[in-house]
PDB file of C-alpha atoms in Angstrom:
ATOM      1  CA  MET A 889      -6.436  -1.458  18.752  1.00 87.00           C
ATOM      2  CA  PHE A 890      -8.096  -3.124  16.347  1.00 96.00           C
ATOM      3  CA  HIS A 891      -8.877  -7.267  16.740  1.00 96.00           C
ATOM      4  CA  ASP A 892      -6.904  -7.864  13.150  1.00 96.00           C
ATOM      5  CA  ARG A 893      -7.129  -6.964   9.658  1.00 96.00           C
ATOM      6  CA  ARG A 894      -9.897  -7.894   9.157  1.00 95.00           C
ATOM      7  CA  GLU A 895     -11.448  -6.550  11.581  1.00 97.00           C
ATOM      8  CA  ALA A 896     -10.012  -3.386  10.729  1.00 97.00           C
ATOM      9  CA  GLY A 897     -11.756  -3.766   6.792  1.00 96.00           C
ATOM     10  CA  LYS A 898     -14.685  -4.194   8.428  1.00 96.00           C
ATOM     11  CA  LEU A 899     -14.844  -0.719   9.821  1.00 97.00           C
ATOM     12  CA  LEU A 900     -13.295   1.094   7.020  1.00 97.00           C
ATOM     13  CA  VAL A 901     -16.282   0.124   4.647  1.00 97.00           C
ATOM     14  CA  PRO A 902     -19.067   2.470   5.817  1.00 97.00           C
ATOM     15  CA  LYS A 903     -16.400   5.394   5.427  1.00 97.00           C
ATOM     16  CA  VAL A 904     -15.877   4.282   2.134  1.00 97.00           C
ATOM     17  CA  THR A 905     -19.234   3.880   0.849  1.00 96.00           C
ATOM     18  CA  ALA A 906     -20.139   7.059   1.861  1.00 96.00           C
ATOM     19  CA  LEU A 907     -17.987   8.538  -1.158  1.00 97.00           C
ATOM     20  CA  ASN A 908     -20.304   7.326  -3.232  1.00 96.00           C
ATOM     21  CA  LEU A 909     -17.285   6.344  -6.163  1.00 96.00           C
ATOM     22  CA  GLU A 910     -18.777   5.397  -9.183  1.00 94.00           C
ATOM     23  CA  ARG A 911     -17.351   1.934 -10.382  1.00 92.00           C
ATOM     24  CA  PRO A 912     -14.570   1.791  -7.815  1.00 95.00           C
ATOM     25  CA  ILE A 913     -11.676  -0.297  -8.713  1.00 95.00           C
ATOM     26  CA  ILE A 914      -9.750  -1.606  -5.536  1.00 96.00           C
ATOM     27  CA  ILE A 915      -5.563  -1.918  -5.444  1.00 97.00           C
ATOM     28  CA  ALA A 916      -3.936  -3.145  -2.417  1.00 96.00           C
ATOM     29  CA  ILE A 917      -0.100  -3.198  -0.863  1.00 95.00           C
ATOM     30  CA  PRO A 918       0.451  -6.849  -0.535  1.00 92.00           C
ATOM     31  CA  ARG A 919       0.728  -8.571   1.285  1.00 92.00           C
ATOM     32  CA  GLY A 920      -1.522  -6.884   4.406  1.00 94.00           C
ATOM     33  CA  GLY A 921      -3.381  -4.587   2.704  1.00 95.00           C
ATOM     34  CA  ILE A 922      -5.076  -7.598   0.915  1.00 95.00           C
ATOM     35  CA  VAL A 923      -6.581  -8.967   3.900  1.00 96.00           C
ATOM     36  CA  VAL A 924      -7.763  -4.895   4.737  1.00 97.00           C
ATOM     37  CA  ALA A 925      -9.136  -4.752   1.496  1.00 96.00           C
ATOM     38  CA  ALA A 926     -11.208  -8.102   1.543  1.00 94.00           C
ATOM     39  CA  ASP A 927     -14.654  -6.704   3.048  1.00 93.00           C
ATOM     40  CA  LEU A 928     -14.049  -3.452   0.689  1.00 94.00           C
ATOM     41  CA  ALA A 929     -14.082  -5.363  -2.461  1.00 93.00           C
ATOM     42  CA  THR A 930     -16.852  -7.798  -1.392  1.00 93.00           C
ATOM     43  CA  GLU A 931     -19.186  -4.888  -0.299  1.00 93.00           C
ATOM     44  CA  LEU A 932     -18.419  -2.485  -3.485  1.00 92.00           C
ATOM     45  CA  ASP A 933     -18.349  -5.414  -5.910  1.00 90.00           C
ATOM     46  CA  SER A 934     -15.253  -3.961  -7.021  1.00 91.00           C
ATOM     47  CA  PRO A 935     -12.022  -5.703  -8.834  1.00 87.00           C
ATOM     48  CA  LEU A 936      -9.341  -6.312  -6.324  1.00 92.00           C
ATOM     49  CA  PHE A 937      -5.815  -6.156  -7.705  1.00 94.00           C
ATOM     50  CA  VAL A 938      -2.215  -5.669  -5.861  1.00 95.00           C
ATOM     51  CA  VAL A 939       0.492  -2.886  -6.684  1.00 96.00           C
ATOM     52  CA  LEU A 940       3.663  -4.325  -6.059  1.00 95.00           C
ATOM     53  CA  THR A 941       5.464  -1.321  -4.540  1.00 94.00           C
ATOM     54  CA  ARG A 942       8.855  -2.437  -1.895  1.00 92.00           C
ATOM     55  CA  LYS A 943      10.453  -0.785   0.701  1.00 91.00           C
ATOM     56  CA  LEU A 944      13.733   0.373   0.631  1.00 93.00           C
ATOM     57  CA  GLY A 945      15.465  -0.535   4.038  1.00 89.00           C
ATOM     58  CA  ALA A 946      18.665   0.701   5.386  1.00 89.00           C
ATOM     59  CA  PRO A 947      21.484  -1.791   5.461  1.00 87.00           C
ATOM     60  CA  MET A 948      22.101  -2.059   9.341  1.00 83.00           C
ATOM     61  CA  ASN A 949      18.399  -1.953   9.908  1.00 85.00           C
ATOM     62  CA  PRO A 950      16.044  -3.249   6.886  1.00 83.00           C
ATOM     63  CA  GLU A 951      12.865  -2.570   9.185  1.00 80.00           C
ATOM     64  CA  TYR A 952      13.910   1.352   9.398  1.00 83.00           C
ATOM     65  CA  ALA A 953      12.670   2.875   5.556  1.00 86.00           C
ATOM     66  CA  ILE A 954      14.971   4.969   3.352  1.00 92.00           C
ATOM     67  CA  GLY A 955      12.935   4.984   0.400  1.00 93.00           C
ATOM     68  CA  ALA A 956      10.362   2.358  -1.665  1.00 94.00           C
ATOM     69  CA  VAL A 957      10.730   1.076  -5.477  1.00 95.00           C
ATOM     70  CA  ALA A 958       7.527   1.308  -7.576  1.00 94.00           C
ATOM     71  CA  PRO A 959       6.168  -1.684  -9.876  1.00 93.00           C
ATOM     72  CA  ASP A 960       7.961   0.384 -12.603  1.00 92.00           C
ATOM     73  CA  GLY A 961      11.460   0.628 -11.148  1.00 91.00           C
ATOM     74  CA  THR A 962      10.952   4.134 -10.334  1.00 90.00           C
ATOM     75  CA  VAL A 963      12.739   5.025  -7.055  1.00 92.00           C
ATOM     76  CA  GLU A 964      11.081   7.532  -4.033  1.00 90.00           C
ATOM     77  CA  LEU A 965      14.780   8.308  -1.672  1.00 91.00           C
ATOM     78  CA  ASN A 966      14.408  10.298   1.577  1.00 88.00           C
ATOM     79  CA  ASP A 967      18.365  11.909   0.294  1.00 89.00           C
ATOM     80  CA  TYR A 968      18.676  13.213   4.050  1.00 89.00           C
ATOM     81  CA  VAL A 969      18.616   9.833   5.801  1.00 88.00           C
ATOM     82  CA  VAL A 970      20.624   8.382   2.934  1.00 90.00           C
ATOM     83  CA  GLN A 971      23.460  11.204   3.684  1.00 90.00           C
ATOM     84  CA  GLU A 972      23.147  10.767   7.388  1.00 89.00           C
ATOM     85  CA  LEU A 973      23.537   7.187   7.343  1.00 90.00           C
ATOM     86  CA  ASP A 974      26.181   7.631   4.913  1.00 91.00           C
ATOM     87  CA  ILE A 975      25.137   5.006   2.636  1.00 91.00           C
ATOM     88  CA  ALA A 976      27.597   4.134   0.099  1.00 91.00           C
ATOM     89  CA  GLU A 977      26.519   5.017  -3.607  1.00 90.00           C
ATOM     90  CA  VAL A 978      27.292   1.108  -4.736  1.00 93.00           C
ATOM     91  CA  THR A 979      25.330   0.023  -2.038  1.00 93.00           C
ATOM     92  CA  LEU A 980      22.514   2.085  -2.855  1.00 93.00           C
ATOM     93  CA  LYS A 981      22.302   0.827  -6.226  1.00 93.00           C
ATOM     94  CA  SER A 982      22.645  -2.395  -5.138  1.00 94.00           C
ATOM     95  CA  MET A 983      19.836  -2.325  -2.691  1.00 93.00           C
ATOM     96  CA  ILE A 984      17.640  -0.981  -5.539  1.00 94.00           C
ATOM     97  CA  GLU A 985      18.555  -3.321  -7.545  1.00 95.00           C
ATOM     98  CA  ALA A 986      17.973  -6.347  -5.477  1.00 94.00           C
ATOM     99  CA  THR A 987      14.245  -4.657  -4.874  1.00 94.00           C
ATOM    100  CA  ARG A 988      13.673  -4.464  -8.412  1.00 95.00           C
ATOM    101  CA  HIS A 989      14.655  -7.756  -9.076  1.00 95.00           C
ATOM    102  CA  ASP A 990      11.934  -8.950  -5.860  1.00 94.00           C
ATOM    103  CA  ILE A 991       9.354  -6.692  -7.171  1.00 95.00           C
ATOM    104  CA  GLN A 992       9.773  -9.215 -10.726  1.00 94.00           C
ATOM    105  CA  ASN A 993       9.440 -12.186  -8.967  1.00 94.00           C
ATOM    106  CA  ARG A 994       6.545 -10.934  -7.165  1.00 93.00           C
ATOM    107  CA  SER A 995       5.014 -10.256 -10.054  1.00 93.00           C
ATOM    108  CA  GLN A 996       5.200 -13.749 -11.256  1.00 93.00           C
ATOM    109  CA  ILE A 997       3.749 -14.846  -8.239  1.00 93.00           C
ATOM    110  CA  TYR A 998       0.697 -12.933  -8.420  1.00 93.00           C
ATOM    111  CA  GLY A 999       0.317 -12.972 -12.210  1.00 91.00           C
ATOM    112  CA  THR A1000      -2.743 -11.435 -13.829  1.00 91.00           C
ATOM    113  CA  TYR A1001      -3.419  -9.764 -10.142  1.00 92.00           C
ATOM    114  CA  ALA A1002      -0.354  -7.595 -10.238  1.00 92.00           C
ATOM    115  CA  ILE A1003      -1.545  -6.590 -13.988  1.00 92.00           C
ATOM    116  CA  LEU A1004      -3.240  -3.478 -13.401  1.00 94.00           C
ATOM    117  CA  PRO A1005      -6.741  -2.440 -15.702  1.00 93.00           C
ATOM    118  CA  ASP A1006      -7.077   0.514 -17.791  1.00 96.00           C
ATOM    119  CA  LEU A1007      -7.318   3.172 -14.799  1.00 97.00           C
ATOM    120  CA  ARG A1008      -7.492   6.344 -16.987  1.00 97.00           C
ATOM    121  CA  ASP A1009     -10.572   8.043 -15.382  1.00 97.00           C
ATOM    122  CA  ARG A1010     -11.480   5.330 -13.058  1.00 97.00           C
ATOM    123  CA  ASN A1011     -11.781   5.843  -9.431  1.00 97.00           C
ATOM    124  CA  ILE A1012      -9.268   3.737  -7.192  1.00 97.00           C
ATOM    125  CA  ILE A1013      -9.040   2.897  -4.433  1.00 98.00           C
ATOM    126  CA  LEU A1014      -5.650   2.068  -2.603  1.00 98.00           C
ATOM    127  CA  VAL A1015      -5.633   0.098   0.816  1.00 98.00           C
ATOM    128  CA  ASP A1016      -2.810  -0.918   3.181  1.00 97.00           C
ATOM    129  CA  ASP A1017      -2.971  -2.188   6.565  1.00 96.00           C
ATOM    130  CA  GLY A1018      -1.498   1.112   8.312  1.00 96.00           C
ATOM    131  CA  ILE A1019       1.468   3.673   7.304  1.00 95.00           C
ATOM    132  CA  ALA A1020       4.564   4.162   9.160  1.00 90.00           C
ATOM    133  CA  THR A1021       6.609   6.036   7.025  1.00 87.00           C
ATOM    134  CA  GLY A1022       4.715   6.185   4.148  1.00 91.00           C
ATOM    135  CA  TYR A1023       7.609   5.619   0.982  1.00 91.00           C
ATOM    136  CA  THR A1024       5.688   2.641  -0.445  1.00 93.00           C
ATOM    137  CA  THR A1025       2.638   4.412   0.081  1.00 95.00           C
ATOM    138  CA  ARG A1026       3.728   7.660  -1.171  1.00 94.00           C
ATOM    139  CA  VAL A1027       5.287   5.858  -4.192  1.00 94.00           C
ATOM    140  CA  ALA A1028       1.990   3.469  -4.895  1.00 96.00           C
ATOM    141  CA  ILE A1029       0.271   7.278  -5.378  1.00 96.00           C
ATOM    142  CA  THR A1030       2.376   8.680  -7.585  1.00 95.00           C
ATOM    143  CA  TYR A1031       2.772   5.232 -10.039  1.00 96.00           C
ATOM    144  CA  LEU A1032      -0.688   5.278  -9.672  1.00 97.00           C
ATOM    145  CA  ARG A1033      -1.280   8.963 -10.809  1.00 96.00           C
ATOM    146  CA  SER A1034       1.025   8.142 -13.614  1.00 95.00           C
ATOM    147  CA  LYS A1035      -2.160   5.994 -15.091  1.00 96.00           C
ATOM    148  CA  TYR A1036      -4.624   9.229 -15.173  1.00 97.00           C
ATOM    149  CA  PRO A1037      -7.120   8.003 -12.881  1.00 98.00           C
ATOM    150  CA  LYS A1038     -10.128  10.456 -11.886  1.00 98.00           C
ATOM    151  CA  SER A1039      -9.452  10.091  -8.724  1.00 98.00           C
ATOM    152  CA  ILE A1040      -7.310   8.017  -5.897  1.00 98.00           C
ATOM    153  CA  THR A1041      -8.710   7.574  -2.110  1.00 98.00           C
ATOM    154  CA  LEU A1042      -6.672   6.159   0.287  1.00 98.00           C
ATOM    155  CA  ALA A1043      -7.982   4.121   2.503  1.00 98.00           C
ATOM    156  CA  VAL A1044      -5.623   2.589   5.601  1.00 98.00           C
ATOM    157  CA  PRO A1045      -6.915   1.756   9.277  1.00 97.00           C
ATOM    158  CA  VAL A1046      -4.299   3.927  10.888  1.00 97.00           C
ATOM    159  CA  LEU A1047      -1.349   6.259  10.481  1.00 96.00           C
ATOM    160  CA  PRO A1048       0.182   8.838  12.249  1.00 96.00           C
ATOM    161  CA  LYS A1049      -1.294  12.070  13.254  1.00 96.00           C
ATOM    162  CA  ASP A1050       1.673  13.987  11.407  1.00 94.00           C
ATOM    163  CA  ARG A1051       1.400  12.129   7.974  1.00 94.00           C
ATOM    164  CA  VAL A1052      -2.349  13.057   7.842  1.00 96.00           C
ATOM    165  CA  ASP A1053      -2.203  16.351   6.345  1.00 96.00           C
ATOM    166  CA  ALA A1054       0.883  15.045   4.086  1.00 95.00           C
ATOM    167  CA  PHE A1055      -1.382  12.248   2.933  1.00 96.00           C
ATOM    168  CA  SER A1056      -4.382  14.628   2.405  1.00 96.00           C
ATOM    169  CA  LEU A1057      -2.632  16.555  -0.156  1.00 96.00           C
ATOM    170  CA  TYR A1058      -1.228  13.104  -2.129  1.00 95.00           C
ATOM    171  CA  ALA A1059      -4.558  11.442  -2.571  1.00 97.00           C
ATOM    172  CA  ASP A1060      -7.778  13.048  -3.344  1.00 98.00           C
ATOM    173  CA  ASN A1061      -9.543  11.108  -0.621  1.00 98.00           C
ATOM    174  CA  LEU A1062      -7.738   9.824   3.106  1.00 98.00           C
ATOM    175  CA  VAL A1063      -9.950   7.778   5.006  1.00 98.00           C
ATOM    176  CA  TYR A1064      -8.638   6.381   8.178  1.00 97.00           C
ATOM    177  CA  LEU A1065      -9.712   4.864  11.375  1.00 97.00           C
ATOM    178  CA  LYS A1066      -6.869   6.097  14.031  1.00 96.00           C
ATOM    179  CA  ALA A1067      -4.344   8.543  13.646  1.00 96.00           C
ATOM    180  CA  PRO A1068      -2.626   8.285  17.145  1.00 95.00           C
ATOM    181  CA  GLU A1069       0.374  11.143  18.194  1.00 93.00           C
ATOM    182  CA  PHE A1070       2.735   8.281  19.479  1.00 92.00           C
ATOM    183  CA  PHE A1071       3.617   5.684  16.667  1.00 91.00           C
ATOM    184  CA  ALA A1072       6.298   3.393  16.830  1.00 88.00           C
ATOM    185  CA  ALA A1073       5.128   0.806  14.466  1.00 90.00           C
ATOM    186  CA  VAL A1074       1.538  -0.713  12.702  1.00 93.00           C
ATOM    187  CA  GLY A1075       1.532  -3.657  14.183  1.00 93.00           C
ATOM    188  CA  GLN A1076       1.416  -1.916  18.060  1.00 95.00           C
ATOM    189  CA  PHE A1077      -2.445  -1.394  16.828  1.00 96.00           C
ATOM    190  CA  TYR A1078      -3.550  -5.143  16.224  1.00 96.00           C
ATOM    191  CA  ARG A1079      -3.939  -7.592  18.880  1.00 96.00           C
ATOM    192  CA  ASP A1080      -3.632 -10.018  16.072  1.00 96.00           C
ATOM    193  CA  PHE A1081      -1.155  -9.208  13.446  1.00 94.00           C
ATOM    194  CA  PRO A1082       0.554 -12.082  11.878  1.00 93.00           C
ATOM    195  CA  GLN A1083       2.932 -12.226   8.676  1.00 92.00           C
ATOM    196  CA  VAL A1084       0.308 -12.479   5.819  1.00 93.00           C
ATOM    197  CA  THR A1085       1.802 -14.983   3.319  1.00 93.00           C
ATOM    198  CA  HIS A1086       1.947 -15.186  -0.473  1.00 91.00           C
ATOM    199  CA  GLU A1087      -0.405 -18.174  -0.479  1.00 92.00           C
ATOM    200  CA  GLU A1088      -2.872 -16.314   1.858  1.00 92.00           C
ATOM    201  CA  VAL A1089      -3.321 -13.492  -1.049  1.00 92.00           C
ATOM    202  CA  LEU A1090      -3.698 -15.316  -3.622  1.00 93.00           C
ATOM    203  CA  SER A1091      -5.872 -17.310  -1.970  1.00 92.00           C
ATOM    204  CA  LEU A1092      -8.022 -14.172  -1.055  1.00 91.00           C
ATOM    205  CA  LEU A1093      -7.610 -12.981  -4.543  1.00 91.00           C
ATOM    206  CA  ARG A1094      -9.257 -15.846  -6.151  1.00 89.00           C
ATOM    207  CA  THR A1095     -12.125 -15.926  -3.506  1.00 88.00           C
ATOM    208  CA  LEU A1096     -12.838 -12.258  -4.249  1.00 84.00           C
ATOM    209  CA  ASN A1097     -13.048 -11.597  -7.696  1.00 64.00           C
ATOM    210  CA  SER A1098     -11.702 -12.493 -10.835  1.00 55.00           C
ATOM    211  CA  PRO A1099      -8.873 -10.388 -12.200  1.00 44.00           C
ATOM    212  CA  THR A1100     -10.254  -8.772 -15.447  1.00 44.00           C
ATOM    213  CA  GLU A1101     -13.660  -7.228 -15.472  1.00 42.00           C
TER     214      GLU A1101
END
């Protein structure tokens, strides 16, 4: 187990720096991903931004992901699960619209830190505190690909063993510390896994870097 997100981030540093990426831009999935990315941003002297993807949770169990929404409103769904749960079209549309609205609200909270620079031909390091179903990460990668970067490196402390091959294909580089077979939730791999507030994220972003190069 990791003590906390900060320790996990420190452990990722040597694995990421070993890739020798030229002029990388670090983009984290808030809120926990920002804490993990903090030491990477410091070590690599890289700008740090956020990508505002949001999970779509099942109506009766919001923690159970059925898809995710990208910053531009693009939706990625698990159609099989949607059919299995018999989610009505009107319900699904309402959920998607509410999630898009939430992303817009969060973009106002994070301001310039949520406005990505020109990513064309740049090396991106995408960071989160862990992957469970992976929908938010997948939609983030798809969204970032549309910006024509040179490469996308996905750096996470932990993900399920059965997701390693898939995310090795989604990203150009996959960097991780643990890939256990038994995986219930990201939080089970941290001794200290508190909810990170928007205020904490903004404080870290202000301390670590300016939003523009």
